[in-house]
Each structure stands twice: as structure tokens, then as C-alpha cells.
Coordinates of C-alpha atoms in Angstrom, one line a residue:
Chain A
M1345 CA 0.0 0.0 0.0
T1346 CA 1.5 3.3 -1.0
P1347 CA 1.5 6.2 1.6
R1348 CA -0.8 8.1 -0.7
M1349 CA -3.4 5.3 -0.8
R1350 CA -3.1 5.0 3.0
S1351 CA -3.8 8.7 3.6
V1352 CA -6.7 8.7 1.2
G1353 CA -8.1 5.5 2.9
L1354 CA -7.6 7.1 6.3
R1355 CA -9.5 10.2 5.3
A1356 CA -12.3 8.3 3.7
G1357 CA -12.5 6.1 6.8
S1358 CA -12.9 9.0 9.2
V1359 CA -15.6 10.5 7.0
I1360 CA -17.5 7.2 7.0
I1361 CA -17.2 6.9 10.8
L1362 CA -18.5 10.5 11.2
L1363 CA -21.5 9.7 9.0
L1364 CA -22.1 6.5 11.0
V1365 CA -22.0 8.3 14.3
W1366 CA -24.4 10.9 13.0
W1367 CA -26.8 8.3 11.7
I1368 CA -26.8 6.4 15.0
A1369 CA -27.3 9.6 17.0
A1370 CA -30.2 10.5 14.8
K1371 CA -31.7 7.1 15.2
L1372 CA -31.4 7.1 19.0
M1373 CA -32.8 10.6 19.3
H1374 CA -35.6 9.7 17.0
D1375 CA -36.6 13.4 16.5
P1376 CA -36.1 14.5 12.8
D1377 CA -36.8 18.1 13.6
A1378 CA -34.0 18.4 16.1
L1379 CA -31.4 16.0 14.5
P1380 CA -32.2 14.8 11.0
G1381 CA -30.2 11.8 9.7
P1382 CA -27.8 11.9 6.8
A1383 CA -30.3 10.5 4.4
A1384 CA -32.9 13.2 5.1
I1385 CA -30.3 15.9 4.6
A1386 CA -29.1 14.3 1.3
V1387 CA -32.7 14.3 0.0
T1388 CA -33.2 17.9 1.1
I1389 CA -30.0 19.0 -0.6
A1390 CA -31.1 17.4 -3.8
E1391 CA -34.5 19.1 -3.6
D1392 CA -32.9 22.5 -2.9
F1393 CA -30.9 22.1 -6.1
V1394 CA -34.1 21.5 -8.1
D1395 CA -36.7 23.7 -6.4
P1396 CA -36.5 27.5 -6.5
G1397 CA -37.5 27.5 -2.8
P1398 CA -38.7 30.6 -0.8
T1399 CA -36.1 33.0 -2.4
G1400 CA -37.2 32.1 -5.9
H1401 CA -33.7 30.8 -6.6
S1402 CA -32.4 27.2 -6.5
A1403 CA -29.3 26.2 -4.6
I1404 CA -27.2 26.5 -7.8
F1405 CA -27.8 30.3 -7.8
H1406 CA -26.8 30.7 -4.1
V1407 CA -23.7 28.4 -4.4
A1408 CA -22.5 30.3 -7.5
L1409 CA -23.1 33.7 -5.8
T1410 CA -21.2 32.6 -2.6
L1411 CA -18.3 31.2 -4.7
G1412 CA -18.1 34.4 -6.7
R1413 CA -17.9 36.4 -3.5
I1414 CA -15.3 34.1 -2.1
F1415 CA -13.1 34.2 -5.2
T1416 CA -13.3 37.9 -5.7
A1417 CA -12.4 38.7 -2.1
F1418 CA -9.7 36.0 -2.0
A1419 CA -8.0 37.2 -5.2
V1420 CA -8.1 40.8 -4.2
S1421 CA -6.7 40.2 -0.7
M1422 CA -4.0 37.9 -1.9
L1423 CA -2.8 40.3 -4.6
V1424 CA -2.8 43.3 -2.3
G1425 CA -1.2 41.2 0.5
I1426 CA 1.5 40.0 -1.8
A1427 CA 2.2 43.5 -3.1
I1428 CA 2.4 44.9 0.4
G1429 CA 4.6 42.0 1.6
L1430 CA 7.1 42.5 -1.3
T1431 CA 7.2 46.2 -0.7
M1432 CA 8.0 45.6 3.0
G1433 CA 10.8 43.3 1.9
R1434 CA 12.3 46.0 -0.3
S1435 CA 11.9 49.1 1.8
R1436 CA 13.1 49.5 5.4
L1437 CA 10.7 52.4 5.9
V1438 CA 7.6 50.5 4.8
E1439 CA 8.7 47.5 6.8
G1440 CA 9.1 49.6 10.0
A1441 CA 5.8 51.4 9.5
L1442 CA 3.7 48.3 8.7
L1443 CA 5.3 46.0 11.3
A1444 CA 3.9 48.3 14.0
V1445 CA 0.4 48.3 12.5
I1446 CA -0.1 44.8 11.3
P1447 CA -0.1 43.1 14.7
L1448 CA -2.9 45.5 15.7
M1449 CA -4.9 44.5 12.7
L1450 CA -4.3 40.8 13.5
T1451 CA -5.6 41.2 17.1
I1452 CA -9.0 42.5 16.2
P1453 CA -11.4 39.6 16.4
T1454 CA -12.7 38.6 13.0
I1455 CA -16.4 38.9 13.9
L1456 CA -15.8 42.5 15.0
M1457 CA -14.1 43.2 11.7
V1458 CA -17.2 42.0 9.9
F1459 CA -19.4 44.3 12.1
L1460 CA -17.1 47.2 11.5
A1461 CA -17.1 46.7 7.7
V1462 CA -20.9 46.3 7.6
M1463 CA -21.3 49.5 9.7
W1464 CA -19.1 51.5 7.4
F1465 CA -20.1 50.0 4.1
G1466 CA -23.6 48.8 4.8
F1467 CA -25.0 45.5 3.7
S1468 CA -23.3 45.6 0.3
E1469 CA -20.9 43.6 -1.7
A1470 CA -18.2 46.2 -0.7
G1471 CA -18.8 45.5 3.0
G1472 CA -18.1 41.8 2.5
L1473 CA -15.0 42.6 0.5
V1474 CA -13.6 45.1 3.0
A1475 CA -14.2 42.7 5.9
V1476 CA -12.2 39.9 4.1
M1477 CA -9.4 42.3 3.1
A1478 CA -9.1 43.7 6.7
V1479 CA -8.5 40.2 8.1
V1480 CA -6.7 38.4 5.3
T1481 CA -4.4 41.0 3.7
P1482 CA -2.3 41.7 6.8
Y1483 CA -1.7 38.0 7.3
V1484 CA -0.7 37.5 3.7
A1485 CA 1.6 40.5 3.8
V1486 CA 3.4 39.3 6.8
N1487 CA 3.9 35.8 5.3
I1488 CA 5.2 37.2 2.0
F1489 CA 7.5 39.6 3.9
E1490 CA 8.9 36.6 5.8
G1491 CA 9.5 34.9 2.5
A1492 CA 11.2 38.0 1.0
K1493 CA 13.5 38.2 4.1
A1494 CA 14.4 34.5 3.9
M1495 CA 15.6 34.8 0.3
D1496 CA 18.9 33.0 -0.1
K1497 CA 21.4 35.7 -1.0
S1498 CA 24.0 33.2 -2.1
L1499 CA 21.7 32.1 -5.0
I1500 CA 21.2 35.6 -6.1
D1501 CA 25.0 36.1 -6.1
M1502 CA 25.3 33.0 -8.2
G1503 CA 22.8 34.4 -10.7
V1504 CA 24.6 37.7 -10.8
A1505 CA 28.0 36.0 -11.2
F1506 CA 26.6 34.2 -14.3
K1507 CA 25.4 37.6 -15.5
A1508 CA 21.7 36.8 -15.2
Q1509 CA 19.5 39.9 -15.9
Q1510 CA 16.7 41.0 -13.6
P1511 CA 13.8 39.3 -15.4
L1512 CA 15.6 35.9 -15.4
L1513 CA 16.5 36.3 -11.7
I1514 CA 12.9 37.1 -10.9
R1515 CA 11.6 34.1 -12.8
K1516 CA 14.1 31.5 -11.8
V1517 CA 15.5 32.7 -8.5
Y1518 CA 13.2 35.0 -6.6
L1519 CA 9.7 33.7 -7.4
P1520 CA 10.4 30.0 -6.7
Q1521 CA 11.8 30.9 -3.3
L1522 CA 8.6 32.8 -2.5
T1523 CA 6.3 30.0 -3.7
P1524 CA 6.1 28.1 -0.3
Y1525 CA 5.2 31.3 1.5
V1526 CA 2.6 32.1 -1.1
F1527 CA 1.0 28.7 -0.7
S1528 CA 1.0 28.8 3.1
A1529 CA -0.6 32.2 2.9
F1530 CA -3.0 30.9 0.2
R1531 CA -4.3 28.1 2.5
Y1532 CA -4.9 30.3 5.4
A1533 CA -6.3 33.1 3.3
F1534 CA -8.8 30.8 1.6
G1535 CA -10.0 29.4 4.9
M1536 CA -10.5 32.8 6.4
T1537 CA -12.1 34.1 3.3
W1538 CA -14.9 31.6 3.2
K1539 CA -15.6 31.9 6.9
I1540 CA -15.9 35.6 6.6
V1541 CA -18.0 35.6 3.5
A1542 CA -20.4 33.1 5.2
L1543 CA -20.6 35.4 8.2
A1544 CA -21.2 38.5 6.1
E1545 CA -23.9 36.6 4.2
T1546 CA -25.5 35.5 7.5
F1547 CA -25.5 39.1 8.8
G1548 CA -26.7 41.0 5.9
L1549 CA -25.6 40.3 2.4
K1550 CA -28.5 39.5 0.0
F1551 CA -28.6 35.8 -1.0
G1552 CA -25.8 33.3 -0.9
I1553 CA -25.3 30.2 1.3
G1554 CA -24.8 32.1 4.5
Y1555 CA -28.0 34.0 3.8
M1556 CA -29.9 30.7 3.5
F1557 CA -28.5 29.4 6.8
F1558 CA -30.0 32.5 8.5
F1559 CA -33.2 32.4 6.6
W1560 CA -33.9 28.8 7.7
F1561 CA -32.6 29.5 11.1
E1562 CA -35.3 32.1 11.6
Q1563 CA -37.9 29.5 10.4
F1564 CA -36.5 27.0 13.0
N1565 CA -36.1 24.5 10.1
M1566 CA -33.3 22.3 11.3
V1567 CA -33.3 20.1 8.3
Q1568 CA -32.7 23.0 5.9
V1569 CA -30.1 24.6 8.2
M1570 CA -28.1 21.4 8.2
A1571 CA -28.6 20.8 4.5
W1572 CA -27.0 24.2 3.8
I1573 CA -24.2 23.7 6.2
V1574 CA -23.4 20.3 4.7
M1575 CA -23.5 21.8 1.2
F1576 CA -21.0 24.5 2.3
V1577 CA -18.6 22.1 4.0
V1578 CA -18.6 19.7 1.0
L1579 CA -17.9 22.5 -1.4
M1580 CA -15.0 23.9 0.6
L1581 CA -13.5 20.4 1.1
V1582 CA -13.7 19.8 -2.6
L1583 CA -11.9 23.1 -3.3
E1584 CA -9.3 22.5 -0.6
Y1585 CA -8.3 18.9 -1.4
G1586 CA -9.4 18.7 -5.0
V1587 CA -7.9 21.9 -6.3
F1588 CA -5.4 23.6 -3.9
A1589 CA -3.7 20.4 -2.6
R1590 CA -3.2 19.3 -6.2
L1591 CA -1.8 22.7 -7.3
E1592 CA 0.6 22.6 -4.4
S1593 CA 1.9 19.1 -5.0
R1594 CA 2.5 20.1 -8.6
A1595 CA 4.4 23.2 -7.6
F1596 CA 6.6 21.3 -5.2
A1597 CA 7.3 18.3 -7.4
W1598 CA 11.1 19.0 -7.0
R1599 CA 11.0 18.3 -3.3
G1600 CA 10.1 14.6 -4.1
S1601 CA 7.1 13.3 -2.2
I1602 CA 5.4 15.6 0.2
A1603 CA 2.9 14.4 2.8
H1604 CA -0.6 15.9 2.9
Chain B
M604 CA 36.8 56.1 0.7
A605 CA 35.5 56.3 -2.8
R606 CA 34.7 53.2 -4.6
V607 CA 36.8 53.2 -7.7
R608 CA 35.1 50.6 -9.8
S609 CA 32.6 47.9 -9.3
Q610 CA 33.3 46.0 -12.5
P611 CA 36.5 44.6 -13.8
T612 CA 37.7 46.5 -16.8
V613 CA 37.3 44.6 -20.0
R614 CA 40.2 45.2 -22.3
P615 CA 40.6 42.3 -24.8
G616 CA 43.9 42.5 -26.4
P617 CA 45.3 39.8 -28.7
M618 CA 48.9 40.6 -27.6
L619 CA 48.1 39.5 -24.0
S620 CA 48.6 36.0 -22.8
T621 CA 47.4 36.8 -19.3
A622 CA 43.8 35.9 -18.7
I623 CA 43.6 37.6 -15.3
T624 CA 45.6 40.5 -14.1
V625 CA 45.1 42.0 -10.7
R626 CA 47.2 45.0 -9.7
N627 CA 47.5 46.6 -6.2
L628 CA 44.0 45.6 -5.3
T629 CA 42.7 46.9 -2.0
K630 CA 39.4 46.5 -0.4
K631 CA 38.2 47.7 2.9
F632 CA 35.1 47.1 4.9
S633 CA 33.8 49.7 7.3
K634 CA 32.2 48.2 10.4
P635 CA 28.6 49.3 10.5
G636 CA 28.0 52.4 12.6
T637 CA 31.6 53.1 13.1
E638 CA 34.4 55.0 11.4
T639 CA 36.8 52.1 11.8
Q640 CA 37.7 50.3 8.6
F641 CA 39.4 47.0 8.3
T642 CA 41.3 45.9 5.3
V643 CA 40.0 42.8 3.6
L644 CA 42.5 42.8 0.8
D645 CA 45.8 44.7 1.1
D646 CA 47.6 45.6 -2.1
I647 CA 47.1 42.3 -3.9
S648 CA 48.8 41.7 -7.2
L649 CA 48.6 38.5 -9.2
S650 CA 48.3 37.3 -12.7
V651 CA 47.1 34.1 -14.3
E652 CA 48.3 33.1 -17.8
E653 CA 45.9 31.7 -20.3
G654 CA 45.2 28.0 -19.9
K655 CA 47.0 27.8 -16.5
F656 CA 45.7 26.4 -13.2
V657 CA 46.6 28.8 -10.5
S658 CA 45.7 28.5 -6.8
I659 CA 45.4 30.9 -3.9
V660 CA 46.0 29.2 -0.6
G661 CA 45.3 30.8 2.7
P662 CA 43.7 30.3 6.1
S663 CA 39.9 30.9 6.3
G664 CA 38.9 34.5 6.6
C665 CA 41.9 35.8 4.7
G666 CA 39.7 37.3 2.0
K667 CA 40.2 34.6 -0.7
S668 CA 36.5 34.4 -1.5
T669 CA 36.2 38.2 -1.6
L670 CA 39.0 38.3 -4.1
L671 CA 37.2 35.8 -6.4
N672 CA 34.0 37.8 -6.0
I673 CA 35.8 40.9 -7.1
I674 CA 37.2 39.2 -10.1
A675 CA 33.8 37.8 -11.0
G676 CA 32.5 41.4 -10.8
I677 CA 29.9 40.8 -8.0
E678 CA 31.7 42.8 -5.3
P679 CA 33.1 46.3 -5.5
Y680 CA 36.6 47.3 -4.5
D681 CA 38.4 50.4 -3.3
S682 CA 41.6 50.8 -5.3
G683 CA 43.8 49.0 -7.8
S684 CA 42.8 47.3 -11.0
V685 CA 41.3 44.0 -12.1
R686 CA 41.4 42.9 -15.7
V687 CA 39.9 39.8 -17.2
S688 CA 40.6 39.0 -20.9
P689 CA 38.8 36.7 -23.2
R690 CA 40.6 33.8 -24.7
R691 CA 42.9 34.5 -27.6
G692 CA 41.9 33.4 -31.1
T693 CA 38.1 33.8 -30.3
P694 CA 35.9 36.5 -31.7
M695 CA 35.8 39.7 -29.6
H696 CA 33.4 39.2 -26.6
E697 CA 33.0 40.1 -23.0
P698 CA 35.1 37.6 -21.1
R699 CA 32.9 34.8 -19.9
I700 CA 33.4 33.8 -16.3
G701 CA 32.4 30.5 -14.9
Y702 CA 32.1 30.3 -11.1
V703 CA 32.0 27.1 -8.9
F704 CA 31.2 28.0 -5.3
Q705 CA 32.0 26.2 -2.1
S706 CA 28.4 24.9 -1.9
P707 CA 26.8 23.9 -5.2
R708 CA 24.3 26.8 -5.2
L709 CA 21.9 25.0 -7.5
L710 CA 18.4 26.1 -8.0
N711 CA 16.6 23.1 -6.3
W712 CA 13.4 23.7 -8.2
L713 CA 15.1 23.2 -11.6
T714 CA 16.4 19.9 -12.9
A715 CA 20.1 19.3 -13.5
A716 CA 19.5 20.3 -17.1
G717 CA 17.4 23.3 -16.0
N718 CA 20.3 24.6 -13.8
I719 CA 22.7 24.5 -16.7
E720 CA 20.2 26.2 -18.9
F721 CA 19.8 28.9 -16.4
A722 CA 23.5 29.8 -16.9
L723 CA 23.2 29.5 -20.7
E724 CA 20.1 31.8 -20.7
A725 CA 22.0 34.3 -18.4
Q726 CA 24.8 34.3 -20.9
N727 CA 22.5 34.7 -23.9
V728 CA 23.5 31.4 -25.5
P729 CA 21.0 30.7 -28.3
G730 CA 18.4 28.2 -27.3
R731 CA 19.1 25.8 -30.1
Q732 CA 22.5 25.1 -28.6
W733 CA 21.2 24.3 -25.1
Q734 CA 20.4 20.7 -25.4
E735 CA 23.7 19.7 -27.0
R736 CA 25.7 21.7 -24.4
V737 CA 23.7 20.3 -21.5
T738 CA 24.1 16.7 -22.6
R739 CA 27.8 17.2 -23.4
Q740 CA 28.7 18.9 -20.1
L741 CA 26.7 16.4 -17.9
E742 CA 28.5 13.6 -19.7
M743 CA 31.8 15.3 -19.2
V744 CA 31.3 15.5 -15.4
G745 CA 30.2 11.9 -15.3
L746 CA 26.4 12.6 -15.0
G747 CA 25.2 11.4 -18.4
G748 CA 21.5 10.7 -18.3
Q749 CA 20.8 12.7 -15.1
E750 CA 19.3 15.6 -17.1
R751 CA 15.8 15.3 -15.6
N752 CA 16.8 14.7 -12.0
Y753 CA 16.2 17.4 -9.4
P754 CA 19.2 18.4 -7.2
L755 CA 17.7 17.2 -4.0
K756 CA 17.7 13.7 -5.5
L757 CA 21.4 13.8 -6.1
S758 CA 24.3 13.2 -3.7
G759 CA 26.5 16.1 -2.5
G760 CA 29.3 15.1 -4.9
M761 CA 26.8 14.8 -7.8
R762 CA 25.4 18.3 -7.0
Q763 CA 28.9 19.8 -7.1
R764 CA 29.4 18.0 -10.5
V765 CA 26.3 19.7 -11.8
A766 CA 27.7 23.0 -10.5
I767 CA 30.9 22.3 -12.4
A768 CA 29.0 21.4 -15.6
R769 CA 27.0 24.6 -15.2
A770 CA 30.2 26.7 -15.1
L771 CA 31.8 24.8 -18.0
A772 CA 28.7 24.9 -20.2
I773 CA 29.1 28.6 -20.8
E774 CA 32.5 27.8 -22.3
P775 CA 34.2 30.2 -19.9
D776 CA 37.3 32.1 -20.6
I777 CA 38.2 31.8 -17.0
L778 CA 36.9 29.4 -14.4
L779 CA 36.8 30.6 -10.7
M780 CA 36.6 27.9 -8.1
D781 CA 36.1 28.6 -4.5
E782 CA 37.0 25.6 -2.3
P783 CA 34.7 23.5 -4.4
F784 CA 35.5 20.2 -2.7
S785 CA 35.7 21.3 0.9
H786 CA 32.1 20.3 1.7
L787 CA 32.7 16.8 0.4
D788 CA 34.0 13.8 2.3
A789 CA 37.6 13.0 1.7
I790 CA 37.1 10.1 -0.6
T791 CA 34.6 11.9 -2.8
A792 CA 36.8 15.0 -2.9
R793 CA 39.8 12.9 -4.0
K794 CA 37.8 11.3 -6.8
M795 CA 36.5 14.8 -7.8
R796 CA 40.1 16.1 -8.0
F797 CA 41.1 13.4 -10.4
D798 CA 38.0 13.9 -12.4
L799 CA 38.6 17.6 -12.5
M800 CA 42.0 17.1 -14.0
E801 CA 40.5 14.8 -16.6
I802 CA 37.8 17.3 -17.5
L803 CA 40.2 20.2 -17.7
S804 CA 42.5 18.3 -20.0
K805 CA 39.6 18.5 -22.5
A806 CA 38.0 21.8 -21.7
K807 CA 41.2 23.8 -21.0
P808 CA 39.9 27.0 -19.5
T809 CA 42.1 29.3 -17.3
I810 CA 41.5 28.5 -13.7
L811 CA 41.8 30.5 -10.5
F812 CA 41.3 28.1 -7.6
V813 CA 40.9 29.0 -4.0
T814 CA 41.6 26.6 -1.2
H815 CA 42.9 26.2 2.3
D816 CA 44.3 22.8 1.6
L817 CA 47.9 22.8 0.5
S818 CA 48.0 19.2 -0.7
E819 CA 45.0 19.9 -2.9
A820 CA 46.7 23.1 -4.3
V821 CA 50.0 21.3 -4.9
F822 CA 48.3 18.4 -6.7
L823 CA 46.2 20.6 -9.0
S824 CA 48.1 23.7 -9.7
D825 CA 50.7 25.1 -12.1
R826 CA 51.4 27.9 -9.7
I827 CA 50.4 28.8 -6.1
Y828 CA 49.9 32.1 -4.4
M829 CA 50.1 31.9 -0.6
M830 CA 48.0 34.4 1.4
K831 CA 48.0 35.4 5.0
T832 CA 45.7 37.4 7.2
N833 CA 46.3 40.6 9.2
P834 CA 46.9 42.2 6.9
A835 CA 45.5 40.1 4.0
R836 CA 48.4 39.9 1.6
I837 CA 50.1 37.5 -0.8
F838 CA 53.4 36.6 0.7
K839 CA 54.7 34.0 -1.6
E840 CA 54.4 32.7 -5.1
V841 CA 55.5 29.2 -6.0
A842 CA 55.6 27.4 -9.3
V843 CA 54.7 23.7 -9.2
D844 CA 56.7 22.1 -12.0
F845 CA 55.6 18.6 -12.0
S846 CA 54.5 16.8 -15.1
R847 CA 50.9 15.7 -15.5
P848 CA 49.1 13.4 -14.9
R849 CA 50.2 13.5 -11.3
K850 CA 49.6 11.2 -8.4
P851 CA 48.8 12.7 -5.0
E852 CA 51.3 10.3 -3.4
D853 CA 54.2 11.5 -5.6
P854 CA 57.1 12.0 -3.2
G855 CA 58.1 15.2 -4.9
L856 CA 54.6 16.7 -4.4
L857 CA 54.5 15.5 -0.8
D858 CA 57.9 17.1 -0.2
M859 CA 56.8 20.4 -1.6
E860 CA 53.6 20.3 0.4
K861 CA 55.6 19.7 3.6
N862 CA 57.9 22.6 2.9
L863 CA 55.1 25.0 2.1
V864 CA 53.2 24.0 5.2
Q865 CA 56.2 24.8 7.3
E866 CA 56.6 28.1 5.6
F867 CA 53.0 28.9 6.2
F868 CA 53.2 28.2 9.9
S869 CA 56.3 30.4 10.4
V870 CA 54.6 33.3 8.6
L871 CA 51.3 32.8 10.4
E872 CA 53.1 32.7 13.8
G873 CA 55.0 35.8 12.8
T874 CA 51.8 37.8 12.3
A875 CA 50.2 36.4 15.4
R876 CA 52.8 38.0 17.6

């Protein structure tokens, strides 16, 4: 058995056990309104994808909307964070100024950031975007800054000794050294982004998965609340393991095998 | 003190048979935050004739690596002159300098071939020549067929061979080597020295080799400069007139090494007092 097969097996096993515990608990409780079983949830999810439901839109619309919000906020905060981090790495002045401010930003609890952003920008798309940026950008910037600082000077000297020009140095020497830092920031940033977008949707954005949690929560409809939570979790897991983990193992092929 | 130049002067002249000429080179470092300066290189003069293997031997911290960096054009200096000339009988060009460092300094995210191609691209070698040069150089250093392997899959000795192939691939006019075998175990280092001699008998670049190991210098070189610290100066120049191929156990070489070691110690003790 290869290590990869074992890790996939292990992960599948734990998911099956979780489903099993859930199923048994639902059976024992015998109250589908308080704790519906996995099967009931699966059926509800399927229905939500077909029926327009109370909002007049099926789940496809809400999922697409939430994904759009997540990717926009994620891309903007990553790009801004990377730009700030690199600037910090290049300029002592910027480094000094931002290193004093960033820890402050990082101490403010995420949920307060969401409130603040909503108070300033109202229940608009901009509010959600600002909330994500306020939380994620400082973290990304610090990570990229660490990467810029950890750059191996001896490799740059090697490049210069062989008369490599700046574009070649950037492509083959600087960027590959930053890649691990970009990926570690990437993982965290993505995790934070979807949590904040879900929160912002719950509190005020029109439509989207978070909006639907809150809608069904107000109706005290446990089956629907859980259905939407499960949809969300499955979606994020697919992105995390199906897309990002794959990208990462391709980017680091030169390290040989890396464990996930 | 004003920096005089940061790049070696390029003055290709067909009448010259010296590949590297260093005259009265001085470099000082100022300690950060203070006015005190200390002299890294003090009035260094040396020359390397085309096609020769010349070594600089000295204790660690005597500024040998700094000297190589200055010749390579990656460190500035304060006064004196450095001239590097392209090989005679080749079309006029900027002198090409291959550099082999103490550690391989490979780009771990590129394959062995990719690392060599990095140097070729840096030197603007046309892309259609890359494949042939990569294959030829890897074969020459005994790594035929390792093109697609990543450095982290190679042993320490193999990585240094890739670094040598990278330096040779640009068909250098001069090859700078900074203690290239000092990170390797004794057996691998010995094998690498033999192989280097073999490789150089085919490639024939001019070599300036830095080491702290006198037996290595005696075995490899046509000529040796001996350097000391405090102040960092060259105090002796010795020709090594033994025919090639050489054997490290040759009594003549061993004798010479013994004498030079003694001389070194007397000079080093002199400066310590």
C-alpha cells in the first residue's frame, strides 16, 4: 500500500465513521426536527438544487453567488497582501511602519471586523470585500514579507555571477523561493475568506449560502439549516483537497514526495 | 573612501597572454555604525596566464573568496585594477566567467539540465545550442542521463558536479573555483580532483582556484599564491613544475607540500605575535 493510498483511505474512513455516528445519533434521538439523519439531509439538498425555494432561486444560484464572492475577495486580498509584503521586503521604511500596525490588525477579532465593515459600508458587496481584506491582507503581507526576508542571498549572487539579468533572476531565483510562502498564505487566506463571506452573508448580504442558513434558522427549520451547512462544507473540502492540494503538490514536485 | 570601480575592466587584447591581471587591489570594509575600517585585501597583485591552473592558498577568513567575487564582478573594491581578458583566437566578446562555489548553489526547483540552462540563458547562449551543451557537459562530469533529476535527489558530490557542468557549459574564458571540494567527504573529494584534472585536459579553461588545503593546491596547480591574514596579503608565489598526470602520493609533491606547510606556519606565527 502506498503512503498516498493509505492517507486517502484514512481520510475516507474517518468521514464514513462520522456519518455513521451521525446516523446512529439521529436514530437514537428519534426526532427528525432536532437532529435529522444523513439520508434526510441528502434528500433535502437534492430538492434544494431542483426547487427554486422561498427565495425564488435554486441552490445553484446561491452556491454560485457565494463562490463568486469568495473568489473575488480572496483574489483581491491575496494580490494586495503579496504587493504589500514584497514592498515591505524591499523598503526599510515601509517595513518599519507596517510591522507596527499589522499586529494591531491581527488582534481585532474577525467577527468585529465583519461588524465594522458592515457598519461602514452597509449590507453591500463592498462591505463583505472590505471585511475579508481587513482580516486576510495583513496576514498574507506578513507571510510574503517573511519569504522576502528569507531569500537566499548566495543564490542571487550565483545568478549575478553568471550575469543573469533581472527578469531571469525574478523568474528562476526570486519567485520559486517565494512559492512556499505564497502557498502557506494561500491556504490560510482561503480558509479565512470563506468563513468571513459566510458570516457576512449571514448578517446582511442578500442571498448566498450564509443568507440561506439564517433564513432557515429564523424559520427554525433544522433540516434545511443542516442541509445548507453540509453543502457548504462539502464545497470547501472539494476546493481545498481537489484543487489547492493538487496545485501545491505540482508546484513542489522538485521536493520529491510531500505528505498531505 | 570612494569606490573606484565595481566591474573589472574589459580590455581584450590579442597581444596579451594573461587571462587575469590584478594590480595593487585593495578592499576595505567599514564596520557598520563606526568609522573604523578594516582591510580585507591589502595591495594584492597577481596574474594568471591563459590556460593555466593557479591556486590561492590561505587560512579561512583571509579574503580569498572576496578576491574571487571581485574578479567575478559581483563585489566592488576600493583601489587597484582588475582585468579579465577573453581567450585569444576567439571573436571579440565580453570575457565569460564560470564560477564554482563552495556549496553547489543549485536552484533546487530546476532539474540538473534546468540549472545548466539557467547559466546558458543568463549568458544569452542561443536556445538551439542548449540541449547539446547540457548533454555534453553532464557527460563530461560523469552525470550522463541525469538531465531530468532534481538536485535534491542527487548526492553532495553529484550536485557539485552539476555546478561544475554549469560553469563549464558557458564555455568560460576563465573558471573561478572557491574551495569546491571542501564540503565533500575525503574520498569523494579525492575522486573529484582526479576527475577535474581529466575534465580540464579536455575543456582547457584558465583556472583560478581558492583553497585552504595545500596538498590539494600542490596536486592541482601550475602555480600557487600563498596568502596570510592581518593584513591580508600575498606573501609568496610558487611554481609547481611537476609533469601531468600527477599522483597525490608522488614523493616530490609530498615534499613540496611539507615545505610549504612549514613556511605557512612560520609566517602565520609571525603575524600572530
